[in-house]
mmCIF file of C-alpha atoms in Angstrom:
data_model
loop_
_atom_site.group_PDB
_atom_site.id
_atom_site.type_symbol
_atom_site.label_atom_id
_atom_site.label_comp_id
_atom_site.label_asym_id
_atom_site.label_seq_id
_atom_site.Cartn_x
_atom_site.Cartn_y
_atom_site.Cartn_z
ATOM 1 C CA UNK P 1118 10.005 -66.629 46.923
ATOM 2 C CA UNK P 1119 13.083 -64.631 47.900
ATOM 3 C CA UNK P 1120 15.096 -66.244 45.126
ATOM 4 C CA UNK P 1121 12.520 -65.161 42.542
ATOM 5 C CA UNK P 1122 12.733 -61.545 43.709
ATOM 6 C CA UNK P 1123 16.534 -61.586 43.632
ATOM 7 C CA UNK P 1124 16.552 -63.033 40.148
ATOM 8 C CA UNK P 1125 14.130 -60.331 38.896
ATOM 9 C CA UNK P 1126 16.223 -57.565 40.447
ATOM 10 C CA UNK P 1127 19.397 -58.900 38.869
ATOM 11 C CA UNK P 1128 17.773 -59.238 35.442
ATOM 12 C CA UNK P 1129 16.376 -55.688 35.560
ATOM 13 C CA UNK P 1130 19.719 -54.325 36.750
ATOM 14 C CA UNK P 1131 21.535 -56.065 33.908
ATOM 15 C CA UNK P 1132 19.063 -54.702 31.355
ATOM 16 C CA UNK P 1133 19.442 -51.156 32.741
ATOM 17 C CA UNK P 1134 23.238 -51.384 32.726
ATOM 18 C CA UNK P 1135 23.244 -52.688 29.150
ATOM 19 C CA UNK P 1136 20.899 -49.903 27.985
ATOM 20 C CA UNK P 1137 23.055 -47.277 29.715
ATOM 21 C CA UNK P 1138 26.192 -48.585 27.995
ATOM 22 C CA UNK P 1139 24.407 -48.527 24.619
ATOM 23 C CA UNK P 1140 23.206 -44.919 25.118
ATOM 24 C CA UNK P 1141 26.689 -43.808 26.244
ATOM 25 C CA UNK P 1142 28.312 -45.373 23.215
ATOM 26 C CA UNK P 1143 25.727 -43.884 20.866
ATOM 27 C CA UNK P 1144 26.176 -40.384 22.313
ATOM 28 C CA UNK P 1145 29.937 -40.625 21.847
ATOM 29 C CA UNK P 1146 29.727 -42.095 18.367
ATOM 30 C CA UNK P 1147 27.129 -39.642 17.040
ATOM 31 C CA UNK P 1148 28.167 -36.550 19.002
ATOM 32 C CA UNK P 1149 27.931 -33.248 17.111
ATOM 33 C CA UNK P 1150 30.689 -30.794 17.853
ATOM 34 C CA UNK P 1151 29.597 -27.208 18.457
ATOM 35 C CA UNK P 1152 32.086 -24.424 18.396
ATOM 36 C CA UNK P 1153 32.088 -22.801 21.848
ATOM 37 C CA UNK P 1154 32.244 -19.398 20.157
ATOM 38 C CA UNK P 1155 28.646 -19.881 19.004
ATOM 39 C CA UNK P 1156 27.418 -19.837 22.577
ATOM 40 C CA UNK P 1157 29.512 -16.782 23.425
ATOM 41 C CA UNK P 1158 28.230 -14.893 20.391
ATOM 42 C CA UNK P 1159 24.662 -15.912 21.171
ATOM 43 C CA UNK P 1160 25.029 -14.399 24.644
ATOM 44 C CA UNK P 1161 25.761 -10.893 23.295
ATOM 45 C CA UNK P 1162 22.924 -10.992 20.760
ATOM 46 C CA UNK P 1163 19.658 -9.375 21.972
ATOM 47 C CA UNK P 1164 17.655 -12.615 21.911
ATOM 48 C CA UNK P 1165 14.707 -11.114 20.041
ATOM 49 C CA UNK P 1166 14.593 -14.001 17.534
ATOM 50 C CA UNK P 1167 12.854 -11.664 15.089
ATOM 51 C CA UNK P 1168 14.489 -13.035 11.936
ATOM 52 C CA UNK P 1169 15.432 -9.558 10.730
ATOM 53 C CA UNK P 1170 19.038 -10.708 10.235
ATOM 54 C CA UNK P 1171 17.893 -13.288 7.695
ATOM 55 C CA UNK P 1172 18.520 -16.321 9.916
ATOM 56 C CA UNK P 1173 16.152 -18.419 12.052
ATOM 57 C CA UNK P 1174 16.618 -16.675 15.369
ATOM 58 C CA UNK P 1175 19.661 -15.472 17.273
ATOM 59 C CA UNK P 1176 21.127 -18.995 17.391
ATOM 60 C CA UNK P 1177 21.217 -19.127 13.615
ATOM 61 C CA UNK P 1178 22.793 -15.667 13.503
ATOM 62 C CA UNK P 1179 25.500 -16.713 15.973
ATOM 63 C CA UNK P 1180 26.338 -19.817 13.928
ATOM 64 C CA UNK P 1181 26.469 -17.738 10.740
ATOM 65 C CA UNK P 1182 28.849 -15.234 12.362
ATOM 66 C CA UNK P 1183 31.229 -17.969 13.504
ATOM 67 C CA UNK P 1184 31.145 -19.640 10.090
ATOM 68 C CA UNK P 1185 31.790 -16.296 8.361
ATOM 69 C CA UNK P 1186 34.686 -15.598 10.745
ATOM 70 C CA UNK P 1187 36.350 -18.842 9.682
ATOM 71 C CA UNK P 1188 36.336 -17.537 6.100
ATOM 72 C CA UNK P 1189 38.003 -14.297 7.177
ATOM 73 C CA UNK P 1190 35.218 -11.679 7.312
ATOM 74 C CA UNK P 1191 31.818 -11.071 8.904
ATOM 75 C CA UNK P 1192 31.015 -8.166 6.602
ATOM 76 C CA UNK P 1193 27.404 -8.159 5.461
ATOM 77 C CA UNK P 1194 26.078 -9.703 8.671
ATOM 78 C CA UNK P 1195 24.022 -7.373 10.826
ATOM 79 C CA UNK P 1196 21.688 -7.729 13.772
ATOM 80 C CA UNK P 1197 19.072 -5.015 13.149
ATOM 81 C CA UNK P 1198 17.948 -5.048 16.777
ATOM 82 C CA UNK P 1199 21.376 -4.771 18.407
ATOM 83 C CA UNK P 1200 22.755 -2.513 15.703
ATOM 84 C CA UNK P 1201 26.385 -1.475 15.335
ATOM 85 C CA UNK P 1202 27.170 -1.770 19.043
ATOM 86 C CA UNK P 1203 26.092 -5.419 19.130
ATOM 87 C CA UNK P 1204 28.110 -6.275 16.018
ATOM 88 C CA UNK P 1205 31.200 -4.670 17.571
ATOM 89 C CA UNK P 1206 30.885 -7.087 20.501
ATOM 90 C CA UNK P 1207 30.457 -10.033 18.145
ATOM 91 C CA UNK P 1208 33.522 -8.980 16.194
ATOM 92 C CA UNK P 1209 35.567 -8.700 19.403
ATOM 93 C CA UNK P 1210 34.659 -12.283 20.401
ATOM 94 C CA UNK P 1211 35.632 -13.595 16.982
ATOM 95 C CA UNK P 1212 38.780 -11.494 16.724
ATOM 96 C CA UNK P 1213 37.466 -9.634 13.694
ATOM 97 C CA UNK P 1214 36.630 -6.049 12.759
ATOM 98 C CA UNK P 1215 32.991 -5.151 12.295
ATOM 99 C CA UNK P 1216 32.117 -3.167 9.187
ATOM 100 C CA UNK P 1217 30.010 -0.032 9.328
ATOM 101 C CA UNK P 1218 26.322 -0.827 8.984
ATOM 102 C CA UNK P 1219 23.911 1.312 6.993
ATOM 103 C CA UNK P 1220 20.970 2.526 9.098
ATOM 104 C CA UNK P 1221 17.566 1.379 7.914
ATOM 105 C CA UNK P 1222 13.990 2.018 8.956
ATOM 106 C CA UNK P 1223 10.514 0.822 8.038
ATOM 107 C CA UNK P 1224 8.653 3.222 5.736
ATOM 108 C CA UNK P 1225 4.885 3.265 5.090
ATOM 109 C CA UNK P 1226 4.478 4.091 1.389
ATOM 110 C CA UNK P 1227 0.897 5.321 1.458
ATOM 111 C CA UNK P 1228 -0.587 8.785 1.998
ATOM 112 C CA UNK P 1229 -4.189 7.682 1.666
ATOM 113 C CA UNK P 1230 -5.458 9.517 4.717
ATOM 114 C CA UNK P 1231 -9.169 9.801 5.435
ATOM 115 C CA UNK P 1232 -9.196 13.219 3.714
ATOM 116 C CA UNK P 1233 -7.093 12.222 0.698
ATOM 117 C CA UNK P 1234 -8.751 8.850 0.158
ATOM 118 C CA UNK P 1235 -12.355 8.863 1.417
ATOM 119 C CA UNK P 1236 -14.072 5.635 2.409
ATOM 120 C CA UNK P 1237 -16.745 4.429 0.000
ATOM 121 C CA UNK P 1238 -17.898 1.298 1.868
ATOM 122 C CA UNK P 1239 -17.835 0.060 5.450
ATOM 123 C CA UNK P 1240 -16.136 -3.246 6.247
ATOM 124 C CA UNK P 1241 -17.872 -5.140 9.053
ATOM 125 C CA UNK P 1242 -15.733 -8.249 9.347
ATOM 126 C CA UNK P 1243 -12.629 -9.548 11.080
ATOM 127 C CA UNK P 1244 -10.157 -6.670 11.510
ATOM 128 C CA UNK P 1245 -7.300 -8.234 9.611
ATOM 129 C CA UNK P 1246 -5.543 -6.776 6.582
ATOM 130 C CA UNK P 1247 -4.776 -10.231 5.220
ATOM 131 C CA UNK P 1248 -8.386 -11.395 5.477
ATOM 132 C CA UNK P 1249 -9.749 -8.146 4.053
ATOM 133 C CA UNK P 1250 -7.269 -8.237 1.163
ATOM 134 C CA UNK P 1251 -8.213 -11.804 0.251
ATOM 135 C CA UNK P 1252 -11.974 -11.260 0.441
ATOM 136 C CA UNK P 1253 -12.528 -7.667 -0.725
ATOM 137 C CA UNK P 1254 -10.803 -4.586 -2.092
ATOM 138 C CA UNK P 1255 -11.084 -2.610 1.122
ATOM 139 C CA UNK P 1256 -13.084 0.368 2.317
ATOM 140 C CA UNK P 1257 -11.706 2.776 -0.310
ATOM 141 C CA UNK P 1258 -11.531 2.787 -4.080
ATOM 142 C CA UNK P 1259 -7.749 2.214 -4.087
ATOM 143 C CA UNK P 1260 -6.695 -1.397 -4.478
ATOM 144 C CA UNK P 1261 -3.042 -0.646 -3.691
ATOM 145 C CA UNK P 1262 -3.206 1.416 -0.482
ATOM 146 C CA UNK P 1263 -3.258 0.659 3.237
ATOM 147 C CA UNK P 1264 -6.181 -1.399 4.533
ATOM 148 C CA UNK P 1265 -5.914 0.169 8.032
ATOM 149 C CA UNK P 1266 -6.592 -3.006 10.026
ATOM 150 C CA UNK P 1267 -3.266 -2.954 11.915
ATOM 151 C CA UNK P 1268 -1.623 -6.296 11.077
ATOM 152 C CA UNK P 1269 1.723 -4.480 11.048
ATOM 153 C CA UNK P 1270 1.114 -3.169 14.572
ATOM 154 C CA UNK P 1271 0.456 -6.682 15.865
ATOM 155 C CA UNK P 1272 3.577 -8.031 14.149
ATOM 156 C CA UNK P 1273 5.985 -5.476 15.658
ATOM 157 C CA UNK P 1274 7.772 -6.748 18.791
ATOM 158 C CA UNK P 1275 9.316 -3.398 19.643
ATOM 159 C CA UNK P 1276 6.228 -1.150 19.873
ATOM 160 C CA UNK P 1277 7.617 0.883 16.992
ATOM 161 C CA UNK P 1278 4.497 1.207 14.832
ATOM 162 C CA UNK P 1279 1.008 2.417 15.717
ATOM 163 C CA UNK P 1280 -2.208 3.281 13.899
ATOM 164 C CA UNK P 1281 -3.052 6.967 13.737
ATOM 165 C CA UNK P 1282 -6.829 7.271 14.253
ATOM 166 C CA UNK P 1283 -6.869 10.667 12.561
ATOM 167 C CA UNK P 1284 -5.336 9.514 9.281
ATOM 168 C CA UNK P 1285 -6.213 5.811 9.405
ATOM 169 C CA UNK P 1286 -2.593 4.947 8.555
ATOM 170 C CA UNK P 1287 0.230 3.272 10.500
ATOM 171 C CA UNK P 1288 3.062 5.506 11.699
ATOM 172 C CA UNK P 1289 6.586 4.305 12.467
ATOM 173 C CA UNK P 1290 8.516 5.510 15.508
ATOM 174 C CA UNK P 1291 11.967 5.824 13.973
ATOM 175 C CA UNK P 1292 13.653 5.879 17.398
ATOM 176 C CA UNK P 1293 12.279 2.428 18.233
ATOM 177 C CA UNK P 1294 12.277 0.806 14.772
ATOM 178 C CA UNK P 1295 14.979 -1.839 14.375
ATOM 179 C CA UNK P 1296 14.225 -2.558 10.691
ATOM 180 C CA UNK P 1297 13.601 -6.219 11.502
ATOM 181 C CA UNK P 1298 11.069 -6.405 8.646
ATOM 182 C CA UNK P 1299 8.258 -8.087 10.595
ATOM 183 C CA UNK P 1300 5.788 -5.328 9.703
ATOM 184 C CA UNK P 1301 6.752 -5.474 6.026
ATOM 185 C CA UNK P 1302 6.184 -9.237 5.936
ATOM 186 C CA UNK P 1303 2.766 -8.893 7.577
ATOM 187 C CA UNK P 1304 1.442 -6.353 5.042
ATOM 188 C CA UNK P 1305 -0.517 -8.135 2.276
ATOM 189 C CA UNK P 1306 -0.150 -5.145 -0.083
ATOM 190 C CA UNK P 1307 3.587 -4.614 0.543
ATOM 191 C CA UNK P 1308 3.238 -0.907 1.259
ATOM 192 C CA UNK P 1309 5.820 -1.091 4.080
ATOM 193 C CA UNK P 1310 9.413 -1.053 2.889
ATOM 194 C CA UNK P 1311 12.685 -1.385 4.818
ATOM 195 C CA UNK P 1312 14.664 1.527 3.426
ATOM 196 C CA UNK P 1313 18.201 2.773 3.781
ATOM 197 C CA UNK P 1314 18.318 6.178 5.497
ATOM 198 C CA UNK P 1315 20.931 8.584 6.834
ATOM 199 C CA UNK P 1316 22.243 8.720 10.397
ATOM 200 C CA UNK P 1317 19.174 10.692 11.525
ATOM 201 C CA UNK P 1318 16.953 8.100 9.839
ATOM 202 C CA UNK P 1319 15.684 10.587 7.270
ATOM 203 C CA UNK P 1320 15.226 10.413 3.518
ATOM 204 C CA UNK P 1321 12.817 11.168 0.690
ATOM 205 C CA UNK P 1322 10.091 8.680 -0.140
ATOM 206 C CA UNK P 1323 7.158 8.457 -2.584
ATOM 207 C CA UNK P 1324 4.133 7.716 -0.399
ATOM 208 C CA UNK P 1325 2.062 5.967 -3.038
ATOM 209 C CA UNK P 1326 1.860 2.436 -4.448
ATOM 210 C CA UNK P 1327 -0.919 2.962 -7.014
ATOM 211 C CA UNK P 1328 0.215 1.621 -10.395
ATOM 212 C CA UNK P 1329 -2.891 2.750 -12.286
ATOM 213 C CA UNK P 1330 -2.683 5.517 -14.859
ATOM 214 C CA UNK P 1331 -2.786 9.066 -13.565
ATOM 215 C CA UNK P 1332 -6.472 9.772 -14.177
ATOM 216 C CA UNK P 1333 -7.604 6.548 -12.494
ATOM 217 C CA UNK P 1334 -5.220 6.973 -9.573
ATOM 218 C CA UNK P 1335 -6.321 10.569 -8.983
ATOM 219 C CA UNK P 1336 -9.987 9.541 -8.807
ATOM 220 C CA UNK P 1337 -9.497 7.267 -5.799
ATOM 221 C CA UNK P 1338 -6.903 9.329 -3.899
ATOM 222 C CA UNK P 1339 -6.081 13.026 -4.002
ATOM 223 C CA UNK P 1340 -2.448 12.355 -3.009
ATOM 224 C CA UNK P 1341 -1.710 9.575 -5.489
ATOM 225 C CA UNK P 1342 1.292 9.515 -7.804
ATOM 226 C CA UNK P 1343 0.178 10.190 -11.382
ATOM 227 C CA UNK P 1344 3.509 9.346 -13.035
ATOM 228 C CA UNK P 1345 3.906 12.837 -14.510
ATOM 229 C CA UNK P 1346 7.704 12.678 -14.241
ATOM 230 C CA UNK P 1347 8.200 16.190 -12.846
ATOM 231 C CA UNK P 1348 10.138 14.814 -9.885
ATOM 232 C CA UNK P 1349 12.460 12.922 -12.195
ATOM 233 C CA UNK P 1350 13.101 16.025 -14.288
ATOM 234 C CA UNK P 1351 14.307 18.107 -11.328
ATOM 235 C CA UNK P 1352 16.349 15.360 -9.611
ATOM 236 C CA UNK P 1353 20.024 16.191 -10.033
ATOM 237 C CA UNK P 1354 21.189 12.937 -8.452
ATOM 238 C CA UNK P 1355 19.312 10.731 -10.961
ATOM 239 C CA UNK P 1356 17.757 8.921 -8.017
ATOM 240 C CA UNK P 1357 14.191 8.761 -9.365
ATOM 241 C CA UNK P 1358 12.833 6.226 -11.820
ATOM 242 C CA UNK P 1359 9.279 5.814 -13.127
ATOM 243 C CA UNK P 1360 7.945 2.307 -13.605
ATOM 244 C CA UNK P 1361 4.317 1.275 -14.161
ATOM 245 C CA UNK P 1362 3.037 4.863 -13.786
ATOM 246 C CA UNK P 1363 4.725 5.149 -10.368
ATOM 247 C CA UNK P 1364 7.792 7.087 -9.229
ATOM 248 C CA UNK P 1365 10.387 5.452 -6.992
ATOM 249 C CA UNK P 1366 13.315 7.103 -5.201
ATOM 250 C CA UNK P 1367 16.513 5.058 -4.903
ATOM 251 C CA UNK P 1368 17.675 5.641 -1.294
ATOM 252 C CA UNK P 1369 21.276 4.838 -2.217
ATOM 253 C CA UNK P 1370 21.403 7.735 -4.711
ATOM 254 C CA UNK P 1371 19.104 10.265 -3.042
ATOM 255 C CA UNK P 1372 20.859 13.276 -1.497
ATOM 256 C CA UNK P 1373 17.689 14.639 0.158
ATOM 257 C CA UNK P 1374 17.807 17.958 -1.712
ATOM 258 C CA UNK P 1375 13.981 18.027 -1.599
ATOM 259 C CA UNK P 1376 13.680 19.340 -5.151
ATOM 260 C CA UNK P 1377 11.342 16.444 -5.990
ATOM 261 C CA UNK P 1378 9.121 17.308 -3.039
ATOM 262 C CA UNK P 1379 8.647 20.849 -4.320
ATOM 263 C CA UNK P 1380 8.032 19.716 -7.905
ATOM 264 C CA UNK P 1381 5.418 17.055 -7.101
ATOM 265 C CA UNK P 1382 1.954 18.428 -7.985
ATOM 266 C CA UNK P 1383 0.199 15.799 -5.836
ATOM 267 C CA UNK P 1384 2.341 16.216 -2.684
ATOM 268 C CA UNK P 1385 2.970 12.489 -2.500
ATOM 269 C CA UNK P 1386 6.739 12.890 -1.926
ATOM 270 C CA UNK P 1387 7.685 13.653 1.683
ATOM 271 C CA UNK P 1388 10.703 13.717 3.956
ATOM 272 C CA UNK P 1389 10.640 10.944 6.559
ATOM 273 C CA UNK P 1390 9.733 12.204 9.985
ATOM 274 C CA UNK P 1391 7.533 15.023 8.735
ATOM 275 C CA UNK P 1392 3.710 14.973 8.877
ATOM 276 C CA UNK P 1393 1.755 13.708 5.916
ATOM 277 C CA UNK P 1394 0.230 16.288 3.644
ATOM 278 C CA UNK P 1395 -3.491 16.724 3.108
ATOM 279 C CA UNK P 1396 -4.555 17.759 -0.383
ATOM 280 C CA UNK P 1397 -7.157 20.499 -0.104
ATOM 281 C CA UNK P 1398 -10.097 19.946 -2.378
ATOM 282 C CA UNK P 1399 -10.754 22.756 -4.797
ATOM 283 C CA UNK P 1400 -14.223 24.294 -4.452
ATOM 284 C CA UNK P 1401 -16.502 23.713 -7.383
ATOM 285 C CA UNK P 1402 -16.432 26.581 -9.832
ATOM 286 C CA UNK P 1403 -19.663 28.529 -10.079
ATOM 287 C CA UNK P 1404 -21.485 28.057 -13.341
ATOM 288 C CA UNK P 1405 -21.463 31.298 -15.322
ATOM 289 C CA UNK P 1406 -24.845 32.797 -16.046
ATOM 290 C CA UNK P 1407 -25.931 32.511 -19.656
ATOM 291 C CA UNK P 1408 -27.401 35.627 -21.250
ATOM 292 C CA UNK P 1409 -29.573 35.115 -24.290
ATOM 293 C CA UNK P 1410 -30.500 38.081 -26.440
ATOM 294 C CA UNK P 1411 -33.995 38.598 -27.805
ATOM 295 C CA UNK P 1412 -32.822 37.976 -31.386
ATOM 296 C CA UNK P 1413 -31.148 34.702 -30.411
ATOM 297 C CA UNK P 1414 -34.214 33.567 -28.506
ATOM 298 C CA UNK P 1415 -36.394 34.380 -31.492
ATOM 299 C CA UNK P 1416 -34.039 32.515 -33.808
ATOM 300 C CA UNK P 1417 -34.072 29.439 -31.581
ATOM 301 C CA UNK P 1418 -37.829 29.529 -31.467
ATOM 302 C CA UNK P 1419 -38.038 29.312 -35.257
ATOM 303 C CA UNK P 1420 -35.743 26.299 -35.673
ATOM 304 C CA UNK P 1421 -38.655 23.985 -36.133
ATOM 305 C CA UNK P 1422 -41.471 22.920 -33.908
ATOM 306 C CA UNK P 1423 -40.443 19.244 -33.828
ATOM 307 C CA UNK P 1424 -36.841 19.944 -32.889
ATOM 308 C CA UNK P 1425 -37.799 22.548 -30.265
ATOM 309 C CA UNK P 1426 -40.413 20.295 -28.738
ATOM 310 C CA UNK P 1427 -37.932 17.433 -28.555
ATOM 311 C CA UNK P 1428 -35.285 19.593 -26.877
ATOM 312 C CA UNK P 1429 -37.635 21.063 -24.309
ATOM 313 C CA UNK P 1430 -38.923 17.654 -23.287
ATOM 314 C CA UNK P 1431 -35.765 15.547 -23.149
ATOM 315 C CA UNK P 1432 -36.200 14.039 -19.696
ATOM 316 C CA UNK P 1433 -38.807 11.251 -19.986
ATOM 317 C CA UNK P 1434 -37.691 9.523 -16.740
ATOM 318 C CA UNK P 1435 -41.121 8.074 -16.149
ATOM 319 C CA UNK P 1436 -40.804 5.913 -19.267
ATOM 320 C CA UNK P 1437 -39.231 2.524 -18.540
ATOM 321 C CA UNK P 1438 -36.228 1.523 -20.656
ATOM 322 C CA UNK P 1439 -36.862 -1.609 -22.662
ATOM 323 C CA UNK P 1440 -34.314 -4.408 -22.080
ATOM 324 C CA UNK P 1441 -33.633 -4.884 -25.808
ATOM 325 C CA UNK P 1442 -31.155 -1.981 -25.757
ATOM 326 C CA UNK P 1443 -27.495 -2.278 -24.733
ATOM 327 C CA UNK P 1444 -27.933 -1.827 -20.957
ATOM 328 C CA UNK P 1445 -30.566 -1.012 -18.370
ATOM 329 C CA UNK P 1446 -29.962 2.314 -16.627
ATOM 330 C CA UNK P 1447 -29.891 1.963 -12.802
ATOM 331 C CA UNK P 1448 -32.110 4.193 -10.713
ATOM 332 C CA UNK P 1449 -29.056 5.956 -9.265
ATOM 333 C CA UNK P 1450 -27.926 7.002 -12.744
ATOM 334 C CA UNK P 1451 -31.392 8.225 -13.585
ATOM 335 C CA UNK P 1452 -31.355 10.483 -10.525
ATOM 336 C CA UNK P 1453 -27.832 11.605 -11.383
ATOM 337 C CA UNK P 1454 -28.775 12.623 -14.892
ATOM 338 C CA UNK P 1455 -32.059 14.134 -13.780
ATOM 339 C CA UNK P 1456 -30.577 16.530 -11.253
ATOM 340 C CA UNK P 1457 -27.212 17.720 -12.528
ATOM 341 C CA UNK P 1458 -27.411 18.421 -16.270
ATOM 342 C CA UNK P 1459 -28.670 21.823 -17.403
ATOM 343 C CA UNK P 1460 -29.903 21.443 -20.952
ATOM 344 C CA UNK P 1461 -30.551 24.583 -22.969
ATOM 345 C CA UNK P 1462 -33.681 24.666 -25.136
ATOM 346 C CA UNK P 1463 -32.773 24.837 -28.788
ATOM 347 C CA UNK P 1464 -29.346 23.308 -28.252
ATOM 348 C CA UNK P 1465 -28.290 20.763 -30.858
ATOM 349 C CA UNK P 1466 -28.141 17.065 -30.018
ATOM 350 C CA UNK P 1467 -24.395 16.923 -30.633
ATOM 351 C CA UNK P 1468 -23.753 19.829 -28.259
ATOM 352 C CA UNK P 1469 -25.951 18.293 -25.571
ATOM 353 C CA UNK P 1470 -24.180 14.925 -25.785
ATOM 354 C CA UNK P 1471 -20.774 16.639 -25.684
ATOM 355 C CA UNK P 1472 -21.800 18.583 -22.573
ATOM 356 C CA UNK P 1473 -22.946 15.451 -20.739
ATOM 357 C CA UNK P 1474 -19.856 13.454 -21.715
ATOM 358 C CA UNK P 1475 -17.598 16.300 -20.595
ATOM 359 C CA UNK P 1476 -19.367 16.501 -17.231
ATOM 360 C CA UNK P 1477 -19.150 12.769 -16.456
ATOM 361 C CA UNK P 1478 -15.937 12.032 -18.416
ATOM 362 C CA UNK P 1479 -17.557 9.012 -20.080
ATOM 363 C CA UNK P 1480 -19.331 8.425 -23.392
ATOM 364 C CA UNK P 1481 -23.094 8.096 -23.345
ATOM 365 C CA UNK P 1482 -24.465 4.692 -24.219
ATOM 366 C CA UNK P 1483 -27.331 4.513 -26.734
ATOM 367 C CA UNK P 1484 -29.721 3.656 -23.916
ATOM 368 C CA UNK P 1485 -28.732 6.803 -22.013
ATOM 369 C CA UNK P 1486 -29.196 8.933 -25.138
ATOM 370 C CA UNK P 1487 -32.660 7.446 -25.624
ATOM 371 C CA UNK P 1488 -33.522 8.105 -21.988
ATOM 372 C CA UNK P 1489 -32.518 11.745 -22.385
ATOM 373 C CA UNK P 1490 -34.455 12.070 -25.630
ATOM 374 C CA UNK P 1491 -31.311 12.605 -27.684
ATOM 375 C CA UNK P 1492 -31.811 9.509 -29.790
ATOM 376 C CA UNK P 1493 -34.902 7.919 -31.273
ATOM 377 C CA UNK P 1494 -35.703 4.420 -30.125
ATOM 378 C CA UNK P 1495 -35.737 1.961 -32.974
ATOM 379 C CA UNK P 1496 -38.910 0.046 -33.569
#
């Protein structure tokens, strides 16, 4: 019995020794050499692993710095979290000189505050910009602006961006922002941009992303860019370009003279760090009183009984619209037309149609003309 135990122990010991020798030989044969400078560089990096440098974490940044140093220069490599001070330490370890980095900051390119861009619907789902963008247009009529769910706030590791409950927009704390780009990547509408700024992290920016034509953009937001080109005309640095009905300021050319800000009729160009502007709504102009002389009234009365009768009874809203015409008129449109158009007795059909089209900025369909009594329904 003792011999059996001894034999088992010896066999197991021999197997363990053989396996250990195999593992030792494999580790030596397949060993990967790592430059010790990588570890030293990694120690001076902040360890945020945010990916703002363009590499997968601080380890990837350290390896890229060492590899770049072997080629003779680390210019172009920058840790946005550590900044210039961190890169100076990296350069000292590698025996190089660190180039001067250009300061950058995250910029929210939207001025669709609650006053400038009123909400038209209420979203009652998961508070996520990405989900809301993929399932609906949002709570406003603008399909380009901020969705106000705060995905950018959740993505920021440095507490540098917060939602302003008064405006419904995210605001960037320029003193904390490291320009890592996490907030920009999290925004499904790409309204956050990492922009080059001056030493005080200031610069001019167009706070609008709406690419619709001016009239359409102005309907959904009072502070939208309408592509009028006035900012481009006054820019002496040729830093402004207009593409797809939208102005864009090149931060590399902008000298922050603020001429574009003064020329913008929609106040959508601002200096970073200053409060967003609210566009005051113009009060509706009072409708001038119409004075009709006795001779005019008498003349209108004699224009024909049929025509006068038709013009004085042009709101047959109780008559249902037959479906054989071009479109059925919704109840909301019937109320709209019933309560806001002031039709003058004796006015011609052409003048009445022109007045309605001017008020609503849209041509009247044949069904609407029939409903208003301006067109005879075909048999």
